[in-house]
mmCIF file of C-alpha atoms in Angstrom:
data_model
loop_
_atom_site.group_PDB
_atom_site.id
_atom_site.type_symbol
_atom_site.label_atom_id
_atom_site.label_comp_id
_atom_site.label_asym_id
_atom_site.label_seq_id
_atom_site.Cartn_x
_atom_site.Cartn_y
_atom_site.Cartn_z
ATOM 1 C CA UNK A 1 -98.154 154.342 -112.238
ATOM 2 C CA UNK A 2 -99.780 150.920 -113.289
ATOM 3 C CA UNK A 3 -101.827 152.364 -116.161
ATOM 4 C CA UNK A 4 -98.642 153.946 -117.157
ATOM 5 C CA UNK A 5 -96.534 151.141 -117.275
ATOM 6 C CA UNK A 6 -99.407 149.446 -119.000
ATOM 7 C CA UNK A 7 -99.210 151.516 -121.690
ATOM 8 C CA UNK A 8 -95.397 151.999 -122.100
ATOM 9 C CA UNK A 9 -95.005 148.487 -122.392
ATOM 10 C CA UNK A 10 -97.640 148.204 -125.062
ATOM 11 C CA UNK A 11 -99.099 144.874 -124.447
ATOM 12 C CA UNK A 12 -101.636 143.940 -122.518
ATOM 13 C CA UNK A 13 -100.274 140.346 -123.119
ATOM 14 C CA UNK A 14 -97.099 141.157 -121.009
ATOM 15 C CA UNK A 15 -98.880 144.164 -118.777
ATOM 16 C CA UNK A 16 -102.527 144.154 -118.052
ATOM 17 C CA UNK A 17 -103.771 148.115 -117.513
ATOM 18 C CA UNK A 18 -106.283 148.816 -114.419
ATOM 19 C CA UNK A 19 -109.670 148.541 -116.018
ATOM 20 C CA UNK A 20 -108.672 145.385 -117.826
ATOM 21 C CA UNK A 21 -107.776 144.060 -114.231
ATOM 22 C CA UNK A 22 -111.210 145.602 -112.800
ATOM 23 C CA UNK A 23 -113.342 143.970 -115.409
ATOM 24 C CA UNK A 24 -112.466 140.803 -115.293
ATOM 25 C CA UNK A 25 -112.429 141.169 -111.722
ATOM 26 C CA UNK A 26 -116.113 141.810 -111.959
ATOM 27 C CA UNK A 27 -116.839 138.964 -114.064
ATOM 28 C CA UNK A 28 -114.913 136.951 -111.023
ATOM 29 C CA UNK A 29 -116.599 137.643 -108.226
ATOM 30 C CA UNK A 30 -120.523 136.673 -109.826
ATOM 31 C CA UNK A 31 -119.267 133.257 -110.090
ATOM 32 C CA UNK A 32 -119.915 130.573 -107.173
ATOM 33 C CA UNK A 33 -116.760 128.733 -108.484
ATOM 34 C CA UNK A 34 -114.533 132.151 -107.805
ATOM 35 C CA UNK A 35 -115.821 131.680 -103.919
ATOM 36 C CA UNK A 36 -115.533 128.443 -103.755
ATOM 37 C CA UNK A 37 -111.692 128.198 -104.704
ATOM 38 C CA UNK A 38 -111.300 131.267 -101.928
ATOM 39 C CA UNK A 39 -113.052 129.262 -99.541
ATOM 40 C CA UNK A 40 -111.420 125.539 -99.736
ATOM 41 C CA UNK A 41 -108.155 126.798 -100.312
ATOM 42 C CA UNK A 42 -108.420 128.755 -97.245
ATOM 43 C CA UNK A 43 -110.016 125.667 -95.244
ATOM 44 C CA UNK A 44 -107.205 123.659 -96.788
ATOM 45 C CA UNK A 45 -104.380 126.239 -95.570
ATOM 46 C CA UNK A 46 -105.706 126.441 -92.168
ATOM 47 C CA UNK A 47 -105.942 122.595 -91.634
ATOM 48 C CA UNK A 48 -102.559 122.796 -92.410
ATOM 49 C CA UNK A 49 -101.906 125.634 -90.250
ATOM 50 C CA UNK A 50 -103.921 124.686 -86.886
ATOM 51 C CA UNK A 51 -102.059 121.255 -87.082
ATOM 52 C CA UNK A 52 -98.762 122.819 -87.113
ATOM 53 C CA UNK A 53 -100.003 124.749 -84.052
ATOM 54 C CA UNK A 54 -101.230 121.670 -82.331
ATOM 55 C CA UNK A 55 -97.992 119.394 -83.060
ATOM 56 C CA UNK A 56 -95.831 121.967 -82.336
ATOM 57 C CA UNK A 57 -96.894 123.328 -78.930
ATOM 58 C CA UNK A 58 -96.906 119.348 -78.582
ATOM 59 C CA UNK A 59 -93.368 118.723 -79.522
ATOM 60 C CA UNK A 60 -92.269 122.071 -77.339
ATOM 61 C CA UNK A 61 -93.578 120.760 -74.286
ATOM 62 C CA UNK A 62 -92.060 117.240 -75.153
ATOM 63 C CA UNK A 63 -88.752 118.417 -75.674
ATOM 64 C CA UNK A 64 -88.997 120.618 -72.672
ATOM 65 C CA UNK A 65 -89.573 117.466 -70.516
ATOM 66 C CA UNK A 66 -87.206 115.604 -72.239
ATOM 67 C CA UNK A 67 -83.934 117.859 -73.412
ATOM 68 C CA UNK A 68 -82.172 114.721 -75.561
ATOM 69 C CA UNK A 69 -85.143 114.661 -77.759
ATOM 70 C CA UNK A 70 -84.735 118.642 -77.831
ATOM 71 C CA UNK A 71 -80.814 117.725 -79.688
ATOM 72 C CA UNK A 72 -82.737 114.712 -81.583
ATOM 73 C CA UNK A 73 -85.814 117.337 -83.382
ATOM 74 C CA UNK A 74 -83.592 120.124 -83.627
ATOM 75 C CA UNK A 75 -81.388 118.941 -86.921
ATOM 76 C CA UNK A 76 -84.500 118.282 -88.393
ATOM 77 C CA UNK A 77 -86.315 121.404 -87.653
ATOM 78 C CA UNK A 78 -82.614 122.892 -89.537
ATOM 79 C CA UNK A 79 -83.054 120.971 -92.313
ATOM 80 C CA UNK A 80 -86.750 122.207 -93.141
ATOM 81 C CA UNK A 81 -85.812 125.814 -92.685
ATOM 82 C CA UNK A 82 -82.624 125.221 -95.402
ATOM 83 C CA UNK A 83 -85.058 123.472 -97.583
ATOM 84 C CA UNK A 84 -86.774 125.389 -100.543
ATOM 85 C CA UNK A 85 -90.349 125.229 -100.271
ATOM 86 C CA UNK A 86 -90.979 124.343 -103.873
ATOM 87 C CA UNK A 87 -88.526 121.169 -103.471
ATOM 88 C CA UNK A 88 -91.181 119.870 -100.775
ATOM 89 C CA UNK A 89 -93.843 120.415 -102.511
ATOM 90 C CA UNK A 90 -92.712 118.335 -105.275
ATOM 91 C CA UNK A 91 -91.263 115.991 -103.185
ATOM 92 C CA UNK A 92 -95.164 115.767 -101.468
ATOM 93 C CA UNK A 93 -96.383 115.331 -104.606
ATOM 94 C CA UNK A 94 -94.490 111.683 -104.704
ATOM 95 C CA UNK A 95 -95.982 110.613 -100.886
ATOM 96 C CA UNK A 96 -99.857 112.383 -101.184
ATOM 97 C CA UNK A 97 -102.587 113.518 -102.987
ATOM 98 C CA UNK A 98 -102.420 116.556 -104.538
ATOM 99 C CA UNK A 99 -105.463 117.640 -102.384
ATOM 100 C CA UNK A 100 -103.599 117.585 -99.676
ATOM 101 C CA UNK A 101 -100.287 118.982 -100.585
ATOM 102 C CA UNK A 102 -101.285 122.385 -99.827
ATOM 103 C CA UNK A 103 -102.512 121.556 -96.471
ATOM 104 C CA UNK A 104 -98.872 119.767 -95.826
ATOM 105 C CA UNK A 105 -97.057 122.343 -97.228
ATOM 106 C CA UNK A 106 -98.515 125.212 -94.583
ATOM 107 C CA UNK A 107 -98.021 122.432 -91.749
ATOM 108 C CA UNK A 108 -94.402 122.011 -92.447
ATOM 109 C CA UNK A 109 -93.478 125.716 -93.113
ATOM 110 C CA UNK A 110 -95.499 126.595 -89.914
ATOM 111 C CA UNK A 111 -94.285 123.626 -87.753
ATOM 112 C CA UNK A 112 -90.652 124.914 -86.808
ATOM 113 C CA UNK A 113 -91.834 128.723 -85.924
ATOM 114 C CA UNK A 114 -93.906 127.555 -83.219
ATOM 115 C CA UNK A 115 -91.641 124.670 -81.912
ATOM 116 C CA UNK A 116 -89.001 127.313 -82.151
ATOM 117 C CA UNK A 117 -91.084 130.151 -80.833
ATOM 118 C CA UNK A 118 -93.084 128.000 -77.473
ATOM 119 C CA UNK A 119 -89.680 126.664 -76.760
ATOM 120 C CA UNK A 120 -88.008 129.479 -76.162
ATOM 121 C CA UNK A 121 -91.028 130.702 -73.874
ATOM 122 C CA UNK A 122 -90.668 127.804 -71.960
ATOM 123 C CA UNK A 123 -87.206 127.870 -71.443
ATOM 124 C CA UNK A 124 -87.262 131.342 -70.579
ATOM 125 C CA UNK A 125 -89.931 130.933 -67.600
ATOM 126 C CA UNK A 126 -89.221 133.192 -64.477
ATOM 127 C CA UNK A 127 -87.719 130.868 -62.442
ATOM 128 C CA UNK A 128 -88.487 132.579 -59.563
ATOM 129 C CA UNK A 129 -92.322 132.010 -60.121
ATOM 130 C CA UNK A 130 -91.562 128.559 -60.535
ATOM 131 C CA UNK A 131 -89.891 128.293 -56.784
ATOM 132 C CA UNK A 132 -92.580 129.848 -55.686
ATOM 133 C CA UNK A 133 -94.766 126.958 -57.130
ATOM 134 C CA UNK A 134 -92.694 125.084 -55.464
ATOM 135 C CA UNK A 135 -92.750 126.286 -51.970
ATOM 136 C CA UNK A 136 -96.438 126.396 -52.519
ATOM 137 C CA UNK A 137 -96.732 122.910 -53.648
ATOM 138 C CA UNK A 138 -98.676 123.362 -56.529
ATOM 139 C CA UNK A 139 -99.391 120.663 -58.732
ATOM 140 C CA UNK A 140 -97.968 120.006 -62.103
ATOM 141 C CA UNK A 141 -101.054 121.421 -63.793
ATOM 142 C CA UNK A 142 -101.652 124.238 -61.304
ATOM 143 C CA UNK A 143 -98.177 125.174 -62.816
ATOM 144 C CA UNK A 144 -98.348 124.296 -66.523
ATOM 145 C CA UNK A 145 -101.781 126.508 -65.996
ATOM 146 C CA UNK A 146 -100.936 129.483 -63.753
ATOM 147 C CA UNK A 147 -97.485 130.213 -64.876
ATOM 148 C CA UNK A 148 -96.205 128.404 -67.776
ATOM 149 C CA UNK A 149 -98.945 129.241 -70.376
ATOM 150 C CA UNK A 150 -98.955 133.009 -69.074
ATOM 151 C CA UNK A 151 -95.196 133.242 -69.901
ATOM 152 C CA UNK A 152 -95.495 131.635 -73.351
ATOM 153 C CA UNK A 153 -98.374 133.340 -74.107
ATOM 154 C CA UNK A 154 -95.996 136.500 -76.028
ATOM 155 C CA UNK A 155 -94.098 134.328 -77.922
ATOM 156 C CA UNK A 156 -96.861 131.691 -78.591
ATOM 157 C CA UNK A 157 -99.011 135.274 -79.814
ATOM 158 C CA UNK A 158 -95.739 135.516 -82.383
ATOM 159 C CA UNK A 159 -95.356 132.243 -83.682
ATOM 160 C CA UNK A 160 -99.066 132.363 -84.878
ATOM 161 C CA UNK A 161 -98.986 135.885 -86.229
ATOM 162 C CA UNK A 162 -95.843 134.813 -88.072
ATOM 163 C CA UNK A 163 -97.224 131.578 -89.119
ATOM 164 C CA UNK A 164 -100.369 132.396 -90.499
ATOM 165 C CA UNK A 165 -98.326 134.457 -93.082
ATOM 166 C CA UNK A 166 -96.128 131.829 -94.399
ATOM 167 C CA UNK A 167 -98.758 129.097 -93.951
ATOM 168 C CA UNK A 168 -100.506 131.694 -96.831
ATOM 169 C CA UNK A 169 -97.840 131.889 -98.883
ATOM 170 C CA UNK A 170 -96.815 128.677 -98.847
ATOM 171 C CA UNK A 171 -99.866 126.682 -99.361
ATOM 172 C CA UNK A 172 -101.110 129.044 -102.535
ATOM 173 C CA UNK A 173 -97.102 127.812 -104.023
ATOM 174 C CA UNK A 174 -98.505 124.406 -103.075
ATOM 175 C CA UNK A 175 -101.433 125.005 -105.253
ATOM 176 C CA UNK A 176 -99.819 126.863 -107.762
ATOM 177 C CA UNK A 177 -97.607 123.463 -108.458
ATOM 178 C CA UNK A 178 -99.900 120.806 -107.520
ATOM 179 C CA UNK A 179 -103.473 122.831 -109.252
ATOM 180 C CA UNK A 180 -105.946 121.009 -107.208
ATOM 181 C CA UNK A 181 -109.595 121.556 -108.496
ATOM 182 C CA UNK A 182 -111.172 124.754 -107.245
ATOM 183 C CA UNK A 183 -108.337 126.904 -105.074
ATOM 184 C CA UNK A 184 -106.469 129.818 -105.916
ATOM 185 C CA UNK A 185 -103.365 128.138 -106.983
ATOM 186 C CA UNK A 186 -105.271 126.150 -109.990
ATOM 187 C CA UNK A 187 -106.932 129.275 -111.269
ATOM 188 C CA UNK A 188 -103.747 131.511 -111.235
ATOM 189 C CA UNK A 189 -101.886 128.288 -113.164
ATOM 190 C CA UNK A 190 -104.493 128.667 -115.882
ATOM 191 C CA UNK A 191 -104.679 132.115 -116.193
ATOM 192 C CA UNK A 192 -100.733 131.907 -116.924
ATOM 193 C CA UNK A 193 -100.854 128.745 -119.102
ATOM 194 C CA UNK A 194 -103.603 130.264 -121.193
ATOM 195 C CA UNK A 195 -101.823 133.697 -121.335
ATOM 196 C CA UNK A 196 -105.101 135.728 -119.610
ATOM 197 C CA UNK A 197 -102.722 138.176 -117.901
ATOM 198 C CA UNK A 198 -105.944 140.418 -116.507
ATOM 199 C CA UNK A 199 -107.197 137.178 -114.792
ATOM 200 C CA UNK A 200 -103.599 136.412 -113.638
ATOM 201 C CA UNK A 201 -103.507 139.903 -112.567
ATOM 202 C CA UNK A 202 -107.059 139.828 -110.665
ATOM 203 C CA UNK A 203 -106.432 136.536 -108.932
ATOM 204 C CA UNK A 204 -103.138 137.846 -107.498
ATOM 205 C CA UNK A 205 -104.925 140.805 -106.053
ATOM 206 C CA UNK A 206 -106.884 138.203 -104.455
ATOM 207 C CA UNK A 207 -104.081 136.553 -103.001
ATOM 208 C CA UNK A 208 -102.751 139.687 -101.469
ATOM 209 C CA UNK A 209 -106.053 140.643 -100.509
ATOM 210 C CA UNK A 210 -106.349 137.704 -98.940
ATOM 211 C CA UNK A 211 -103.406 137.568 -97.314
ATOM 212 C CA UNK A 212 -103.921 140.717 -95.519
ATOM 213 C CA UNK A 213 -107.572 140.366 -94.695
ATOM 214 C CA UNK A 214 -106.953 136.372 -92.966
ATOM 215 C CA UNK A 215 -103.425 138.266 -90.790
ATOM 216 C CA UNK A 216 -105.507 141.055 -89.494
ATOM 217 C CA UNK A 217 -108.688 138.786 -88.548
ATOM 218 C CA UNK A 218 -105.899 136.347 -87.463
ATOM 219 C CA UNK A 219 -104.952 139.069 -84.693
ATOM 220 C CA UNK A 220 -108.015 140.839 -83.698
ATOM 221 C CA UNK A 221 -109.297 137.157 -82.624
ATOM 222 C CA UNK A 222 -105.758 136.367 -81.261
ATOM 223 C CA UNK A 223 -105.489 139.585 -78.984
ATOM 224 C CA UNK A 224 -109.023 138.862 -78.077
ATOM 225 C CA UNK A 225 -108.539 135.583 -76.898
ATOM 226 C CA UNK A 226 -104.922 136.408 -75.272
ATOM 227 C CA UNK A 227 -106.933 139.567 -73.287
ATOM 228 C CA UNK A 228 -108.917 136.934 -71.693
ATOM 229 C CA UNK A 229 -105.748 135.177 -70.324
ATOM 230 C CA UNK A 230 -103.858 138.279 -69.226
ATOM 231 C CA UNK A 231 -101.742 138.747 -71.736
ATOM 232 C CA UNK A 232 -102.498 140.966 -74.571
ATOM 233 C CA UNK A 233 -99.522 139.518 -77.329
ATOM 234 C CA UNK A 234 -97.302 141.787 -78.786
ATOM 235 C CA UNK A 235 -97.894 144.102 -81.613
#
C-alpha cells in the first residue's frame, strides 16, 4: 500500500517509497549520533516522567489528608488538561532551557493522570478494611502499608501505563519545537526543514518504534514489580 502510494503520488519529495525509507534507515543506525539522540531523549522523557510520578503520588496523598487543598489543586490540574500542549511548550521555552523543556513537558502532561488516577484509589479504599485497622490499632504506617498501597496499586498500575504514553508523545513535540542537540525531536526538525522526506520518514518509524517498545517494557517491569505486592495491575 505504501510503495503504491509512493508511486501514485510521484514524488519522493512529498512521499518517500519503502526502500528509500530502508536505506537511509541503514545509513542511521551505523552512526553513534543516531543512538545517542534515542538514548538522551529517552533519559530526558523519563526524568520528566518519574518526577511526575513522584510529585503526584505526593500531591494525592496531600490532598487526601487535607481535602481544601484537594478544591485548591484541582482548578489547576483543569486548566493543564484544557491547555494545548504545544502552547506550554512555547510558553517553557520563555521560563527554561531548551534542554529541559522536553523533560517539563512529559512532567506536566503526566502530572494530572496520576494525581487524578492515586486519588481516586485512595478515596475509594474499602472502608471496611480500614475499621478493621482500626479495631486493631494499627499504626498510621501499618495502614498506609498494608491496605492503602494494596488498594491503589490498580489504579496507580493505570496512571503509569497511561502516562508513559503521553509522557512519549509529548516530550518528542517538546523536541520537535525546542530542537535540543542530539534527540529525536532535532533530527526529525531537520529532516523536514531540509526537505529529506526518507529521513523524516525513518526517524518517525523510530518514534513509533519507540513508543511501543518503552510501553511494553514499561509493563512487563510494572506487572513484575506489582506481582511482588499482590496485585498484578490491570491489563
Amino acid at each position: 500500500m505504501w510503495q503504491m502510494v509512493s508511486i501514485w503520488v510521484g514524488k519522493e519529495m512529498l512521499v518517500a517509497s519503502p526502500l528509500a525509507v530502508i536505506k537511509v534507515f541503514g545509513e542511521l543506525v551505523i552512526e553513534k549520533t543516531f543512538w545517542l539522540s534515542i538514548l538522551i531523549s529517552l533519559l530526558r522523557i523519563l526524568i520528566g516522567f518519574a518526577t511526575a510520578v513522584f510529585v503526584g503520588t505526593l500531591l494525592a496523598v496531600i490532598t487526601y489528608a487535607m481535602p481544601k487543598g484537594y478544591y485548591l489543586f484541582y482548578p489547576i490540574i483543569s486548566v493543564i488538561k484544557a491547555t494545548p500542549v504545544a502552547s506550554f511548550i512555547i510558553l517553557a521555552l520563555l521560563w527554561i532551557n531548551s534542554t529541559n523543556v522536553p523533560a517539563f513537558i512529559a512532567f506536566l502532561m503526566v502530572l494530572p493522570i496520576i494525581w487524578s488516577n492515586v486519588s481516586t484509589g485512595i478515596k475509594n479504599t474499602d472502608k471496611k478494611l480500614l475499621e478493621m485497622a482500626a479495631v486493631y490499632k494499627f499504626g498510621r504506617i501499618k495502614t498506609i502499608r498494608l491496605i492503602y498501597v494494596p488498594q491503589c496499586m490498580d489504579y496507580f498500575y493505570t496512571a503509569c501505563i497511561m502516562g508513559i504514553g503521553f509522557a512519549w508523545k509529548a516530550g518528542i513535540a517538546a523536541e520537535v519545537i525546542c530542537t535540543p542537540k542530539l534527540s529525536i525531536g532535532s533530527n526529525l526538525y531537520n529532516a523536514k526543514i531540509y526537505l529529506e522526506t526518507p529521513q523524516l520518514f525513518a526517524w518517525t518509524g523510530v518514534v513509533i518504534s519507540m513508543s511501543i517498545v518503552v510501553e511494553k517494557l514499561f509493563k512487563r517491569t510494572m506487572k513484575t514489580a506489582f506481582h511482588k505486592h499482590g496485585s498484578g495491575g490491570e491489563e
